[in-house]
mmCIF file of N, CA, C and O in Angstrom:
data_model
loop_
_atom_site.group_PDB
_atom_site.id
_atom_site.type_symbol
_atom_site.label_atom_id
_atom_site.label_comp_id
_atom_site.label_asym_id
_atom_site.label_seq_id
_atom_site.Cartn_x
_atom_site.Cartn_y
_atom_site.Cartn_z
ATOM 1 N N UNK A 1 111.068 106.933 93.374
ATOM 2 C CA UNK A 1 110.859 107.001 91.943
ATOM 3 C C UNK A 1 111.327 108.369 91.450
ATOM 4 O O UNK A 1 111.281 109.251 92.308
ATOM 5 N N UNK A 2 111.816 108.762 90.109
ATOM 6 C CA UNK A 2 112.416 109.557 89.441
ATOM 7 C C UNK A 2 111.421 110.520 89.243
ATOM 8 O O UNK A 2 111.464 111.648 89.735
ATOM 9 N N UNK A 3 110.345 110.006 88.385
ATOM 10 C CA UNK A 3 109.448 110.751 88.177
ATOM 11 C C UNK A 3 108.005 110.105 88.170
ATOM 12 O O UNK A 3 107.876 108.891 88.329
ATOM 13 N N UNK A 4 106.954 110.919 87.987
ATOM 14 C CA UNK A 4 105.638 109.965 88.552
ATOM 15 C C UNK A 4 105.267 110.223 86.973
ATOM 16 O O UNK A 4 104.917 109.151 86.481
ATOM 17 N N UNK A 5 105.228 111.283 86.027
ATOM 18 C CA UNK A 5 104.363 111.594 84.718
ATOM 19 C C UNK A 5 105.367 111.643 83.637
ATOM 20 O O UNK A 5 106.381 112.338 83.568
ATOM 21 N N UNK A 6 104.925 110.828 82.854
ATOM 22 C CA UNK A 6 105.867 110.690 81.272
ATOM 23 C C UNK A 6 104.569 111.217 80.284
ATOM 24 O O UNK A 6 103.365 110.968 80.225
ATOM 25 N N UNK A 7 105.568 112.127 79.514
ATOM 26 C CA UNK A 7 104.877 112.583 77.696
ATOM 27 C C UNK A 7 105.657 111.323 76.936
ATOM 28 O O UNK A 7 106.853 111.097 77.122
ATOM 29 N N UNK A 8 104.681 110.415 75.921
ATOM 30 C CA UNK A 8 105.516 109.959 74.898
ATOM 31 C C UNK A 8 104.597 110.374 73.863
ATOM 32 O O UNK A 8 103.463 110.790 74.100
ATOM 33 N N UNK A 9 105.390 110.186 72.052
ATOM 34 C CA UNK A 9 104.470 110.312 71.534
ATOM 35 C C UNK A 9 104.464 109.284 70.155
ATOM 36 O O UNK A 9 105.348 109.165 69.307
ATOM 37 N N UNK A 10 103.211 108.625 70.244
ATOM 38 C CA UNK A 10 103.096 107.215 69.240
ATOM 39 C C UNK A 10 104.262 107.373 67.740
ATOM 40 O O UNK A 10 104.419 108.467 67.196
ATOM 41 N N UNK A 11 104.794 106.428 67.378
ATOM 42 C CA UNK A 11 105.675 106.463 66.261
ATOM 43 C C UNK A 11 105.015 107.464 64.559
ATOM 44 O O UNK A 11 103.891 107.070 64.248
ATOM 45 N N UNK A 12 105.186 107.796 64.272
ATOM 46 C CA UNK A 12 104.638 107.955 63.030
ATOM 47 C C UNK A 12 105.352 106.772 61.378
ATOM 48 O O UNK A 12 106.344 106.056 61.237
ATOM 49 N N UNK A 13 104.352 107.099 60.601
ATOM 50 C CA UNK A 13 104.495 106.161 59.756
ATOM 51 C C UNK A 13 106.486 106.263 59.062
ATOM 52 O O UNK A 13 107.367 105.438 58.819
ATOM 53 N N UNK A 14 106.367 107.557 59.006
ATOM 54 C CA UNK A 14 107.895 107.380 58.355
ATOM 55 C C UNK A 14 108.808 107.559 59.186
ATOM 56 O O UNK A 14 109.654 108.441 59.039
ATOM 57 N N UNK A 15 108.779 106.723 60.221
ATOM 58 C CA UNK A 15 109.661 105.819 61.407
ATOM 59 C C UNK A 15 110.175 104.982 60.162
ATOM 60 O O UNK A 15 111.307 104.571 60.412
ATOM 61 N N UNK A 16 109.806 104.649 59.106
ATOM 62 C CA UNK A 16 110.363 103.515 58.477
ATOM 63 C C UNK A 16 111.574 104.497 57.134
ATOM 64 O O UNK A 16 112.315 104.003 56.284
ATOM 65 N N UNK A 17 111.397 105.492 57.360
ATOM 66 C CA UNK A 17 111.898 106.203 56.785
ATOM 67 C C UNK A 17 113.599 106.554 57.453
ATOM 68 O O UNK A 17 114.359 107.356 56.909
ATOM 69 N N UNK A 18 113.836 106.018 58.310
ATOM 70 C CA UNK A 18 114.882 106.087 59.149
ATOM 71 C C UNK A 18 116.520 105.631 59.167
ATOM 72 O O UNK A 18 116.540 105.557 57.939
ATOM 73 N N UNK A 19 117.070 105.485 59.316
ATOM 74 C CA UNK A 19 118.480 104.902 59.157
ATOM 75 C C UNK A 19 117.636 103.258 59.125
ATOM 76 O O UNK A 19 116.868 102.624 59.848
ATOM 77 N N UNK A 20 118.409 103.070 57.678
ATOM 78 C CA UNK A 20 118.012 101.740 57.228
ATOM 79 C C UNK A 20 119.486 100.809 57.105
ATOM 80 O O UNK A 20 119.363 99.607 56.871
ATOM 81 N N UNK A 21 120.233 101.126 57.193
ATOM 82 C CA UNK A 21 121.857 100.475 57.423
ATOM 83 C C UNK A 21 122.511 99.754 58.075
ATOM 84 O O UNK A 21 123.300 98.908 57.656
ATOM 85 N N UNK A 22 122.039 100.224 60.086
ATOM 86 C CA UNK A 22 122.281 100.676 60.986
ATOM 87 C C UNK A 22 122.975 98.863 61.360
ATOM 88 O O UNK A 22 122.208 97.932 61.608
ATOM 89 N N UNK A 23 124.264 98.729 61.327
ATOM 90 C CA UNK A 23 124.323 96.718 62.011
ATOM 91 C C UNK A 23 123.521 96.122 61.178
ATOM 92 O O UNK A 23 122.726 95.328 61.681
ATOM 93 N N UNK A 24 123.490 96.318 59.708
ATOM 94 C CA UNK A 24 122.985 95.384 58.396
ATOM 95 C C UNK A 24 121.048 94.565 59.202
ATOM 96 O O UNK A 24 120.623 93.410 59.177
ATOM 97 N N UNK A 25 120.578 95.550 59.642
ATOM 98 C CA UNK A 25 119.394 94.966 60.135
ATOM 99 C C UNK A 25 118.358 95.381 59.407
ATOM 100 O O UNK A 25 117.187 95.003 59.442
ATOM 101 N N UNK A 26 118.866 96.171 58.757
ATOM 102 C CA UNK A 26 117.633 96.262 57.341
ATOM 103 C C UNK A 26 116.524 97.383 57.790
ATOM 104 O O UNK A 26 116.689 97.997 58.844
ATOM 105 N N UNK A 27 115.431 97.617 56.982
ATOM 106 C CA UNK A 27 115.302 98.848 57.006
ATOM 107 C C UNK A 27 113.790 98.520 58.605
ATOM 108 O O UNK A 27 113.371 97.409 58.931
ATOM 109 N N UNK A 28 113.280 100.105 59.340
ATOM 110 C CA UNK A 28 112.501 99.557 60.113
ATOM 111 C C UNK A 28 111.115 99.268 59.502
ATOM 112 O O UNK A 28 110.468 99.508 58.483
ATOM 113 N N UNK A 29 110.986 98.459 60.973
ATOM 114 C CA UNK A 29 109.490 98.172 60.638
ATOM 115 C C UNK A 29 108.176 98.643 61.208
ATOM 116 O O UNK A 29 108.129 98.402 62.414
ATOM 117 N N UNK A 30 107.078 99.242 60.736
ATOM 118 C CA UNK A 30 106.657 100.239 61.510
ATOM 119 C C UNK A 30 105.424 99.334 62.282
ATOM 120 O O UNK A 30 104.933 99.760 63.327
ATOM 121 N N UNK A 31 105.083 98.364 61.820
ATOM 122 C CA UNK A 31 104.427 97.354 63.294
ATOM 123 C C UNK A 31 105.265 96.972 64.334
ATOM 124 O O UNK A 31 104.833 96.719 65.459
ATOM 125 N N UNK A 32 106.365 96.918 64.044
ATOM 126 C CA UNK A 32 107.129 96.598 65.282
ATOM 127 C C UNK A 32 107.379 98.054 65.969
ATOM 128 O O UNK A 32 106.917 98.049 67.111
ATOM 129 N N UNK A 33 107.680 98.685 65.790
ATOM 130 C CA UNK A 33 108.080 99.938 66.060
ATOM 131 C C UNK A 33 107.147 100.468 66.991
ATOM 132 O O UNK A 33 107.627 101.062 67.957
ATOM 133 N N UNK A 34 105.496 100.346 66.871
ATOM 134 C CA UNK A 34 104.251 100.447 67.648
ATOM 135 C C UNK A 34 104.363 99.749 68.419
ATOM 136 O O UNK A 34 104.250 100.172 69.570
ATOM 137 N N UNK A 35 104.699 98.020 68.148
ATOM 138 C CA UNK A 35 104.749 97.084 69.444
ATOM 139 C C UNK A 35 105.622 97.783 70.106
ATOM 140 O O UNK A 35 105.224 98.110 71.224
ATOM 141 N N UNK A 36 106.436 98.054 69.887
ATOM 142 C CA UNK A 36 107.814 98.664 71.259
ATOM 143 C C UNK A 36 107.733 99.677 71.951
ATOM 144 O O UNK A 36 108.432 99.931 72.932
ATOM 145 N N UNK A 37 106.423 100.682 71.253
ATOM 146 C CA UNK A 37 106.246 101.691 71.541
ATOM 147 C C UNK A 37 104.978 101.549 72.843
ATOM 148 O O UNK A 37 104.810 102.140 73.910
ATOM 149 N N UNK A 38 104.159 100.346 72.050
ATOM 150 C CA UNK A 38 103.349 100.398 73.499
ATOM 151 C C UNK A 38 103.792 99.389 74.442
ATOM 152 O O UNK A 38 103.099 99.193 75.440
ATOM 153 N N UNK A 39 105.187 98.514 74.204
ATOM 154 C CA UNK A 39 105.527 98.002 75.412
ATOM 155 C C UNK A 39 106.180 98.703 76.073
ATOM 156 O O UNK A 39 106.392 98.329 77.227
ATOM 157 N N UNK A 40 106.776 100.032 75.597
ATOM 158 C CA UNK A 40 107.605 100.900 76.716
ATOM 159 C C UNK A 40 106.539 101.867 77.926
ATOM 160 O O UNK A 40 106.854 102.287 79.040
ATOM 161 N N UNK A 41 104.964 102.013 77.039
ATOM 162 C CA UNK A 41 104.040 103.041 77.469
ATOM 163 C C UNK A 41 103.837 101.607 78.859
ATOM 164 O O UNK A 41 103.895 101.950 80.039
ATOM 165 N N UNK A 42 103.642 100.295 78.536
ATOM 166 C CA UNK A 42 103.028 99.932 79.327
ATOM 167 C C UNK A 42 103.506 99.591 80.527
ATOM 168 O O UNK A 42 102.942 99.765 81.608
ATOM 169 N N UNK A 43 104.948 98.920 80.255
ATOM 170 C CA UNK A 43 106.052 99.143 81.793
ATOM 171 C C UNK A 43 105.856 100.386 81.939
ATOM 172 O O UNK A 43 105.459 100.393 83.104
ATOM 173 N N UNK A 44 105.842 101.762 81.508
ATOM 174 C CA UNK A 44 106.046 102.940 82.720
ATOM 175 C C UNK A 44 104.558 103.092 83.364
ATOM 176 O O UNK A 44 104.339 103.452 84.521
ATOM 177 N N UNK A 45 103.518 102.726 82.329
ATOM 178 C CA UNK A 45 102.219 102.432 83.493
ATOM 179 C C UNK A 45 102.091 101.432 84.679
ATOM 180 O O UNK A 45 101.679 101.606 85.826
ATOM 181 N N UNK A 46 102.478 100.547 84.169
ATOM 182 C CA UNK A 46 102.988 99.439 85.725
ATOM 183 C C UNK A 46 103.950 99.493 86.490
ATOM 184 O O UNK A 46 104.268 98.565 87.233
ATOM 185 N N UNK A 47 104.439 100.392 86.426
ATOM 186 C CA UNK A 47 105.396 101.466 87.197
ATOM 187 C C UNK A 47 105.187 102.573 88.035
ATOM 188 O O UNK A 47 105.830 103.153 88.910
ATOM 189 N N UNK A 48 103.917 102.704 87.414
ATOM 190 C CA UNK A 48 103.244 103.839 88.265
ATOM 191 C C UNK A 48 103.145 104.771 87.650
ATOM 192 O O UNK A 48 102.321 105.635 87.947
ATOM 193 N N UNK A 49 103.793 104.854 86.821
ATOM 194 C CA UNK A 49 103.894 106.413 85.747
ATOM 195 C C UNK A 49 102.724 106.683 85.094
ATOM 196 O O UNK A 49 102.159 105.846 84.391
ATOM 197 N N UNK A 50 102.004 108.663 85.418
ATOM 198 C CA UNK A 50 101.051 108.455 84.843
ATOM 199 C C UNK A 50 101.419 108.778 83.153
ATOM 200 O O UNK A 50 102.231 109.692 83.011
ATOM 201 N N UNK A 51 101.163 108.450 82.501
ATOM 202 C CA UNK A 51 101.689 108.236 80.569
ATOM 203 C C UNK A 51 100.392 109.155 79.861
ATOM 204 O O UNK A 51 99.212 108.806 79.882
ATOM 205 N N UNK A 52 100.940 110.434 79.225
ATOM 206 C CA UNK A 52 100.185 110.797 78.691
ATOM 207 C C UNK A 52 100.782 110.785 77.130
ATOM 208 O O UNK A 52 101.762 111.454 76.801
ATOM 209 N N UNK A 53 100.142 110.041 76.352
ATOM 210 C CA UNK A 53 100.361 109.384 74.514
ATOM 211 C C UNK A 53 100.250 110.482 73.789
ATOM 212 O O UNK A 53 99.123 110.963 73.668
ATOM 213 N N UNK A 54 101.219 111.031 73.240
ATOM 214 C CA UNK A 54 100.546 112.214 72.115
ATOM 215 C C UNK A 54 100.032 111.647 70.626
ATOM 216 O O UNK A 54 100.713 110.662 70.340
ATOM 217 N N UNK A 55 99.293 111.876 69.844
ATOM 218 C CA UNK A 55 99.691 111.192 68.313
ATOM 219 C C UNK A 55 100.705 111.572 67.537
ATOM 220 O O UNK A 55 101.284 112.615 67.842
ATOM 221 N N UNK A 56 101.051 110.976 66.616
ATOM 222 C CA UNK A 56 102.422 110.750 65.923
ATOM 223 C C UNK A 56 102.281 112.262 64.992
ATOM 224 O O UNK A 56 103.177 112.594 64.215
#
């Protein structure tokens, strides 16, 4: 394994504030943006990685 400990840190609200253009996909969405955020925290925990979450 690469590494055993990841820093991430939760999205903040003006994530939606972001390139809204980007491949005509319209602007983001900040519930989704959390879902993705804790499906990435949760593969590197079932990975073994210990994940320490900062707040946004």
């Amino acid at each position: 394994m690469l590494f055993s400990n990841a820093l991430v840190r939760t999205p903040g609200h003006s994530v939606i504030n972001g390139i809204d253009d980007y491949a005509d996909l319209g602007r983001p969405d900040y519930e989704r943006a959390l879902a993705q955020h804790q499906a990435y925290v949760d593969l590197l925990s079932d990975r073994g990685v210990a994940v320490t979450v900062l707040d946004p």
